[in-house]
Tab-separated table of C-alpha atoms in Angstrom:
chain	number	residue	atom	x	y	z
A	1	UNK	CA	155.262	36.789	251.450
A	2	UNK	CA	157.247	36.974	248.314
A	3	UNK	CA	159.732	34.284	247.221
A	4	UNK	CA	163.448	34.450	246.384
A	5	UNK	CA	164.674	36.934	248.926
A	6	UNK	CA	167.586	36.165	250.961
A	7	UNK	CA	166.000	36.000	254.378
A	8	UNK	CA	165.424	32.944	256.238
A	9	UNK	CA	162.084	31.191	256.577
A	10	UNK	CA	162.491	29.207	259.644
A	11	UNK	CA	159.440	30.384	261.391
A	12	UNK	CA	159.708	28.425	264.583
A	13	UNK	CA	156.529	29.397	266.298
A	14	UNK	CA	157.116	28.341	269.824
A	15	UNK	CA	156.604	30.842	272.468
A	16	UNK	CA	159.991	32.296	273.193
A	17	UNK	CA	161.104	33.772	276.406
A	18	UNK	CA	160.372	37.500	276.796
A	19	UNK	CA	156.581	37.664	276.666
A	20	UNK	CA	155.954	36.865	273.020
A	21	UNK	CA	152.748	38.327	271.599
A	22	UNK	CA	149.803	35.913	271.883
A	23	UNK	CA	147.705	34.206	269.260
A	24	UNK	CA	150.656	32.295	267.905
A	25	UNK	CA	149.738	29.108	265.823
A	26	UNK	CA	150.522	26.159	267.891
A	27	UNK	CA	153.422	24.044	266.553
A	28	UNK	CA	153.210	20.370	265.619
A	29	UNK	CA	155.340	17.778	267.521
A	30	UNK	CA	156.521	16.495	264.197
A	31	UNK	CA	159.041	18.710	262.519
A	32	UNK	CA	157.963	19.839	259.045
A	33	UNK	CA	159.599	18.049	256.096
A	34	UNK	CA	162.878	19.519	254.954
A	35	UNK	CA	162.081	22.332	252.469
A	36	UNK	CA	163.273	22.800	248.884
A	37	UNK	CA	165.598	25.564	249.724
A	38	UNK	CA	167.010	23.804	252.693
A	39	UNK	CA	167.927	20.885	250.527
A	40	UNK	CA	169.402	23.244	247.951
A	41	UNK	CA	171.553	24.842	250.728
A	42	UNK	CA	172.809	21.478	251.921
A	43	UNK	CA	173.501	20.331	248.408
A	44	UNK	CA	175.501	23.605	247.627
A	45	UNK	CA	177.454	23.372	250.955
A	46	UNK	CA	178.403	19.690	250.203
A	47	UNK	CA	179.421	20.627	246.518
A	48	UNK	CA	181.623	23.525	247.688
A	49	UNK	CA	183.320	21.159	250.207
A	50	UNK	CA	183.767	18.294	247.657
A	51	UNK	CA	185.250	20.699	244.979
A	52	UNK	CA	187.595	22.020	247.523
A	53	UNK	CA	186.243	25.704	247.310
A	54	UNK	CA	185.595	25.738	250.983
A	55	UNK	CA	186.629	23.342	253.821
A	56	UNK	CA	184.138	22.059	256.323
A	57	UNK	CA	186.377	23.837	259.097
A	58	UNK	CA	185.822	27.091	257.355
A	59	UNK	CA	182.234	26.765	257.276
A	60	UNK	CA	182.195	25.790	260.868
A	61	UNK	CA	184.352	28.779	261.849
A	62	UNK	CA	181.926	31.006	260.063
A	63	UNK	CA	178.946	29.563	261.846
A	64	UNK	CA	180.725	29.806	265.287
A	65	UNK	CA	181.599	33.356	264.423
A	66	UNK	CA	177.948	34.219	263.819
A	67	UNK	CA	176.925	32.261	266.957
A	68	UNK	CA	179.335	34.510	268.960
A	69	UNK	CA	177.182	37.485	268.026
A	70	UNK	CA	174.320	38.410	270.450
A	71	UNK	CA	172.608	41.075	272.200
A	72	UNK	CA	175.638	41.462	274.624
A	73	UNK	CA	177.278	43.425	271.728
A	74	UNK	CA	174.418	45.743	271.383
A	75	UNK	CA	174.220	46.219	275.106
A	76	UNK	CA	177.832	47.386	275.000
A	77	UNK	CA	176.986	49.992	272.317
A	78	UNK	CA	174.021	51.348	274.315
A	79	UNK	CA	175.871	51.521	277.604
A	80	UNK	CA	178.670	53.442	276.136
A	81	UNK	CA	176.277	55.862	274.420
A	82	UNK	CA	174.635	56.329	277.809
A	83	UNK	CA	177.825	57.263	279.536
A	84	UNK	CA	179.621	59.204	276.640
A	85	UNK	CA	177.732	61.886	274.968
A	86	UNK	CA	180.278	62.349	272.314
A	87	UNK	CA	180.144	58.636	271.423
A	88	UNK	CA	176.366	58.852	271.388
A	89	UNK	CA	176.603	61.538	268.696
A	90	UNK	CA	178.919	59.419	266.632
A	91	UNK	CA	176.674	56.422	267.036
A	92	UNK	CA	173.546	58.333	265.838
A	93	UNK	CA	175.595	59.763	262.930
A	94	UNK	CA	177.334	56.558	261.709
A	95	UNK	CA	176.307	53.254	263.529
A	96	UNK	CA	178.806	50.901	261.942
A	97	UNK	CA	181.769	53.305	262.477
A	98	UNK	CA	180.845	53.783	266.132
A	99	UNK	CA	180.466	50.005	266.675
A	100	UNK	CA	183.869	49.427	265.030
A	101	UNK	CA	185.273	51.819	267.736
A	102	UNK	CA	184.370	49.111	270.267
A	103	UNK	CA	185.861	46.442	268.061
A	104	UNK	CA	182.431	45.204	266.842
A	105	UNK	CA	182.654	44.727	262.992
A	106	UNK	CA	179.326	44.733	261.405
A	107	UNK	CA	180.514	43.248	258.030
A	108	UNK	CA	178.968	45.781	255.846
A	109	UNK	CA	175.571	45.902	257.571
A	110	UNK	CA	174.192	49.363	257.451
A	111	UNK	CA	173.117	50.158	261.085
A	112	UNK	CA	170.887	53.003	261.926
A	113	UNK	CA	170.372	53.784	265.602
A	114	UNK	CA	167.058	55.351	266.480
A	115	UNK	CA	167.001	57.329	269.908
A	116	UNK	CA	164.194	57.295	272.341
A	117	UNK	CA	163.367	60.605	273.855
A	118	UNK	CA	161.150	61.457	276.885
A	119	UNK	CA	158.352	61.986	274.412
A	120	UNK	CA	159.238	59.518	271.705
A	121	UNK	CA	159.400	55.697	271.837
A	122	UNK	CA	160.810	53.617	268.874
A	123	UNK	CA	159.987	50.072	267.831
A	124	UNK	CA	161.524	47.956	265.181
A	125	UNK	CA	159.795	45.457	262.891
A	126	UNK	CA	160.224	44.174	259.315
A	127	UNK	CA	156.750	43.495	257.780
A	128	UNK	CA	158.018	42.101	254.467
A	129	UNK	CA	160.219	39.451	256.026
A	130	UNK	CA	162.338	39.569	259.143
A	131	UNK	CA	165.245	41.900	258.604
A	132	UNK	CA	167.289	42.175	261.850
A	133	UNK	CA	170.604	43.486	262.863
A	134	UNK	CA	172.079	39.943	263.216
A	135	UNK	CA	175.776	41.261	263.047
A	136	UNK	CA	175.117	43.262	266.238
A	137	UNK	CA	172.237	41.262	268.103
A	138	UNK	CA	172.795	37.786	266.810
A	139	UNK	CA	169.690	35.648	265.717
A	140	UNK	CA	166.325	37.211	265.974
A	141	UNK	CA	163.753	35.861	268.602
A	142	UNK	CA	161.145	33.632	267.075
A	143	UNK	CA	158.281	36.090	267.733
A	144	UNK	CA	160.139	38.704	265.687
A	145	UNK	CA	159.803	36.598	262.588
A	146	UNK	CA	156.149	35.629	263.366
A	147	UNK	CA	153.753	37.045	260.865
A	148	UNK	CA	151.385	38.044	263.674
A	149	UNK	CA	154.222	40.357	265.226
A	150	UNK	CA	155.052	41.737	261.856
A	151	UNK	CA	151.484	42.591	260.874
A	152	UNK	CA	150.314	43.990	264.190
A	153	UNK	CA	153.453	45.961	265.135
A	154	UNK	CA	152.582	48.519	262.294
A	155	UNK	CA	148.900	48.426	262.766
A	156	UNK	CA	148.433	48.399	266.424
A	157	UNK	CA	151.888	49.025	268.054
A	158	UNK	CA	150.399	50.097	271.437
A	159	UNK	CA	148.468	46.895	271.797
A	160	UNK	CA	151.593	44.927	270.935
A	161	UNK	CA	153.679	46.796	273.339
A	162	UNK	CA	151.160	46.286	275.943
A	163	UNK	CA	151.447	42.535	275.618
A	164	UNK	CA	155.147	42.850	276.175
A	165	UNK	CA	154.314	44.716	279.412
A	166	UNK	CA	155.023	48.093	277.951
A	167	UNK	CA	152.223	50.548	278.392
A	168	UNK	CA	153.023	54.120	277.236
A	169	UNK	CA	151.162	57.245	277.964
A	170	UNK	CA	149.272	59.043	275.180
A	171	UNK	CA	151.613	61.966	275.586
A	172	UNK	CA	154.354	59.819	274.287
A	173	UNK	CA	154.662	59.319	270.458
A	174	UNK	CA	155.166	55.771	269.327
A	175	UNK	CA	157.226	55.453	266.265
A	176	UNK	CA	157.353	52.175	264.284
A	177	UNK	CA	160.267	51.567	262.008
A	178	UNK	CA	159.633	49.124	259.161
A	179	UNK	CA	162.824	47.703	258.049
A	180	UNK	CA	162.138	46.986	254.497
A	181	UNK	CA	165.317	47.598	252.488
A	182	UNK	CA	168.965	48.191	253.203
A	183	UNK	CA	169.012	49.443	256.750
A	184	UNK	CA	169.011	47.570	260.042
A	185	UNK	CA	167.903	49.276	263.205
A	186	UNK	CA	168.400	49.193	266.898
A	187	UNK	CA	166.761	51.378	269.549
A	188	UNK	CA	168.868	53.462	271.816
A	189	UNK	CA	166.556	53.423	274.908
A	190	UNK	CA	166.552	56.202	277.511
A	191	UNK	CA	169.010	55.528	280.345
A	192	UNK	CA	166.930	54.461	283.452
A	193	UNK	CA	166.598	57.039	286.199
A	194	UNK	CA	168.678	56.348	289.329
A	195	UNK	CA	171.753	54.903	287.438
A	196	UNK	CA	173.865	58.154	287.890
A	197	UNK	CA	177.436	57.236	288.421
A	198	UNK	CA	177.074	53.667	287.313
A	199	UNK	CA	179.886	52.136	285.338
A	200	UNK	CA	179.407	51.232	281.776
A	201	UNK	CA	179.764	47.572	282.554
A	202	UNK	CA	177.058	47.663	285.196
A	203	UNK	CA	174.761	49.652	282.847
A	204	UNK	CA	175.188	46.889	280.190
A	205	UNK	CA	173.317	44.561	282.523
A	206	UNK	CA	170.188	46.714	282.213
A	207	UNK	CA	170.076	46.438	278.261
A	208	UNK	CA	168.133	43.565	276.973
A	209	UNK	CA	167.517	42.313	273.445
A	210	UNK	CA	163.825	43.220	273.599
A	211	UNK	CA	164.655	46.841	274.644
A	212	UNK	CA	166.840	47.232	271.610
A	213	UNK	CA	164.012	46.088	269.522
A	214	UNK	CA	161.903	48.525	271.337
A	215	UNK	CA	159.207	46.181	272.611
A	216	UNK	CA	160.330	46.724	276.248
A	217	UNK	CA	162.122	49.240	278.252
A	218	UNK	CA	165.540	48.679	279.807
A	219	UNK	CA	165.417	46.942	283.230
A	220	UNK	CA	164.819	49.497	285.993
A	221	UNK	CA	166.867	49.889	289.149
B	1	UNK	CA	171.671	60.901	240.877
B	2	UNK	CA	168.092	61.551	239.481
B	3	UNK	CA	167.073	65.196	238.874
B	4	UNK	CA	164.037	64.946	241.234
B	5	UNK	CA	166.001	63.927	244.239
B	6	UNK	CA	164.129	64.653	247.551
B	7	UNK	CA	165.341	66.280	250.532
B	8	UNK	CA	164.469	65.911	254.233
B	9	UNK	CA	161.169	67.530	254.880
B	10	UNK	CA	159.812	67.153	251.328
B	11	UNK	CA	156.165	65.919	251.116
B	12	UNK	CA	155.842	62.635	249.058
B	13	UNK	CA	153.339	60.196	247.979
B	14	UNK	CA	153.951	56.414	247.580
B	15	UNK	CA	152.842	55.231	244.221
B	16	UNK	CA	149.626	53.177	244.263
B	17	UNK	CA	150.900	50.469	242.094
B	18	UNK	CA	150.738	46.702	242.303
B	19	UNK	CA	153.366	45.237	240.036
B	20	UNK	CA	154.116	41.482	240.287
B	21	UNK	CA	157.491	40.069	241.590
B	22	UNK	CA	159.741	40.847	244.571
B	23	UNK	CA	158.629	44.193	245.821
B	24	UNK	CA	160.217	46.085	248.739
B	25	UNK	CA	157.364	48.426	249.237
B	26	UNK	CA	154.597	46.846	251.460
B	27	UNK	CA	151.091	47.041	250.239
B	28	UNK	CA	149.800	48.824	253.302
B	29	UNK	CA	151.908	51.985	252.507
B	30	UNK	CA	151.048	52.231	248.910
B	31	UNK	CA	149.169	55.397	248.086
B	32	UNK	CA	150.018	56.980	251.360
B	33	UNK	CA	151.494	60.527	251.748
B	34	UNK	CA	154.303	61.288	254.062
B	35	UNK	CA	157.459	63.471	254.518
B	36	UNK	CA	161.014	62.433	253.625
B	37	UNK	CA	162.878	61.865	256.847
B	38	UNK	CA	166.309	61.357	255.389
B	39	UNK	CA	168.173	60.511	252.221
B	40	UNK	CA	169.885	57.053	252.722
B	41	UNK	CA	171.973	57.476	249.599
B	42	UNK	CA	171.958	55.277	246.462
B	43	UNK	CA	171.459	51.602	247.067
B	44	UNK	CA	171.357	48.551	244.866
B	45	UNK	CA	167.934	48.113	243.598
B	46	UNK	CA	166.637	45.066	245.448
B	47	UNK	CA	163.573	44.632	243.209
B	48	UNK	CA	166.000	44.062	240.209
B	49	UNK	CA	168.456	41.920	242.006
B	50	UNK	CA	165.691	39.679	242.925
B	51	UNK	CA	165.426	38.622	239.329
B	52	UNK	CA	169.080	37.888	239.178
B	53	UNK	CA	170.014	41.198	237.600
B	54	UNK	CA	172.696	43.430	239.094
B	55	UNK	CA	170.414	46.170	240.350
B	56	UNK	CA	172.755	48.818	239.076
B	57	UNK	CA	172.964	51.764	238.881
B	58	UNK	CA	171.614	52.123	242.430
B	59	UNK	CA	168.432	53.931	243.212
B	60	UNK	CA	168.133	56.582	245.874
B	61	UNK	CA	166.628	55.183	249.030
B	62	UNK	CA	164.771	57.322	251.413
B	63	UNK	CA	163.321	57.003	254.878
B	64	UNK	CA	159.812	58.366	254.868
B	65	UNK	CA	157.683	59.283	257.924
B	66	UNK	CA	153.963	58.764	257.874
B	67	UNK	CA	151.212	59.580	260.409
B	68	UNK	CA	149.461	56.369	261.571
B	69	UNK	CA	146.073	57.946	261.166
B	70	UNK	CA	147.019	58.551	257.419
B	71	UNK	CA	147.645	54.855	256.865
B	72	UNK	CA	144.948	53.258	259.085
B	73	UNK	CA	141.796	55.465	259.301
B	74	UNK	CA	140.669	53.437	262.378
B	75	UNK	CA	144.044	53.568	264.113
B	76	UNK	CA	143.435	53.700	267.901
B	77	UNK	CA	146.504	55.540	269.074
B	78	UNK	CA	147.169	59.295	269.592
B	79	UNK	CA	147.459	61.574	266.507
B	80	UNK	CA	151.169	61.959	267.026
B	81	UNK	CA	152.084	58.275	266.417
B	82	UNK	CA	154.103	57.628	263.289
B	83	UNK	CA	155.761	55.049	261.111
B	84	UNK	CA	158.942	55.225	259.197
B	85	UNK	CA	159.770	53.072	256.356
B	86	UNK	CA	162.511	52.815	253.747
B	87	UNK	CA	161.354	53.337	250.222
B	88	UNK	CA	163.260	53.361	246.833
B	89	UNK	CA	162.932	56.503	244.667
B	90	UNK	CA	160.935	54.706	242.017
B	91	UNK	CA	158.018	54.308	244.394
B	92	UNK	CA	157.894	58.022	245.386
B	93	UNK	CA	156.402	61.108	243.698
B	94	UNK	CA	156.260	64.744	244.871
B	95	UNK	CA	153.031	65.359	246.841
């Protein structure tokens, strides 16, 4: 891993919910010592407050704004695309603009939506660090940042998918998207069969975070 | 805009180079051949910005599609499996 890039390094390796890949290193009961960059960040924040550049309330408001972000936003986008073909076309052409239509502002994030087809399944990873569409899905799951997921998702995606309970036939192409630069991705999964006539709101309940990363399929009916 | 701008469908090869520093081209993809999937427009050069420089003018960024079997000779999946990755123009040459 290279240094000095803007992504976080808090690799909390506990097994999260959602069937994380195995072979994770165990985590010590003692938290690791505060790192150099964490100390720098705290010092910078305290200086900004002390010098009157930012107020503690502004910082807290921004953190709360980030905490409001979560997979529920992405689920709304997916459900809308499932029910409205014209919206789906706009979403695939310009992700941020289509999200803004639903009142979801991505703050400059360049979102690219990749569409599953009956013969194509998409998976997202960032092998260099852990690029993730936080403005749309909130904080990434711990396993997404894990070096093991990042290495194996590109090299043996089908084995990784299987560990998440997603077994795909050989007739279906698996396409991995390595998010290494400016773009952030979500998967637009296939709408589950048997949901004809469902409302957008009900469909939202089928769209999980993991399905938008592409390691699982939407819940079935 | 550089003269040798690529278009969707163009075959390209990733330079097999190992420069030091903050590089946005993972090692596993260097030397591989693929096809331009799309032109993502000009983007700030992240490799320059990592050194505190502005990263301007921006570099063309492309999404390139590779066959998994091209990258991993022992790849266990079907021949159709693929990987797409964003790569800056300075890493790509016509194949």
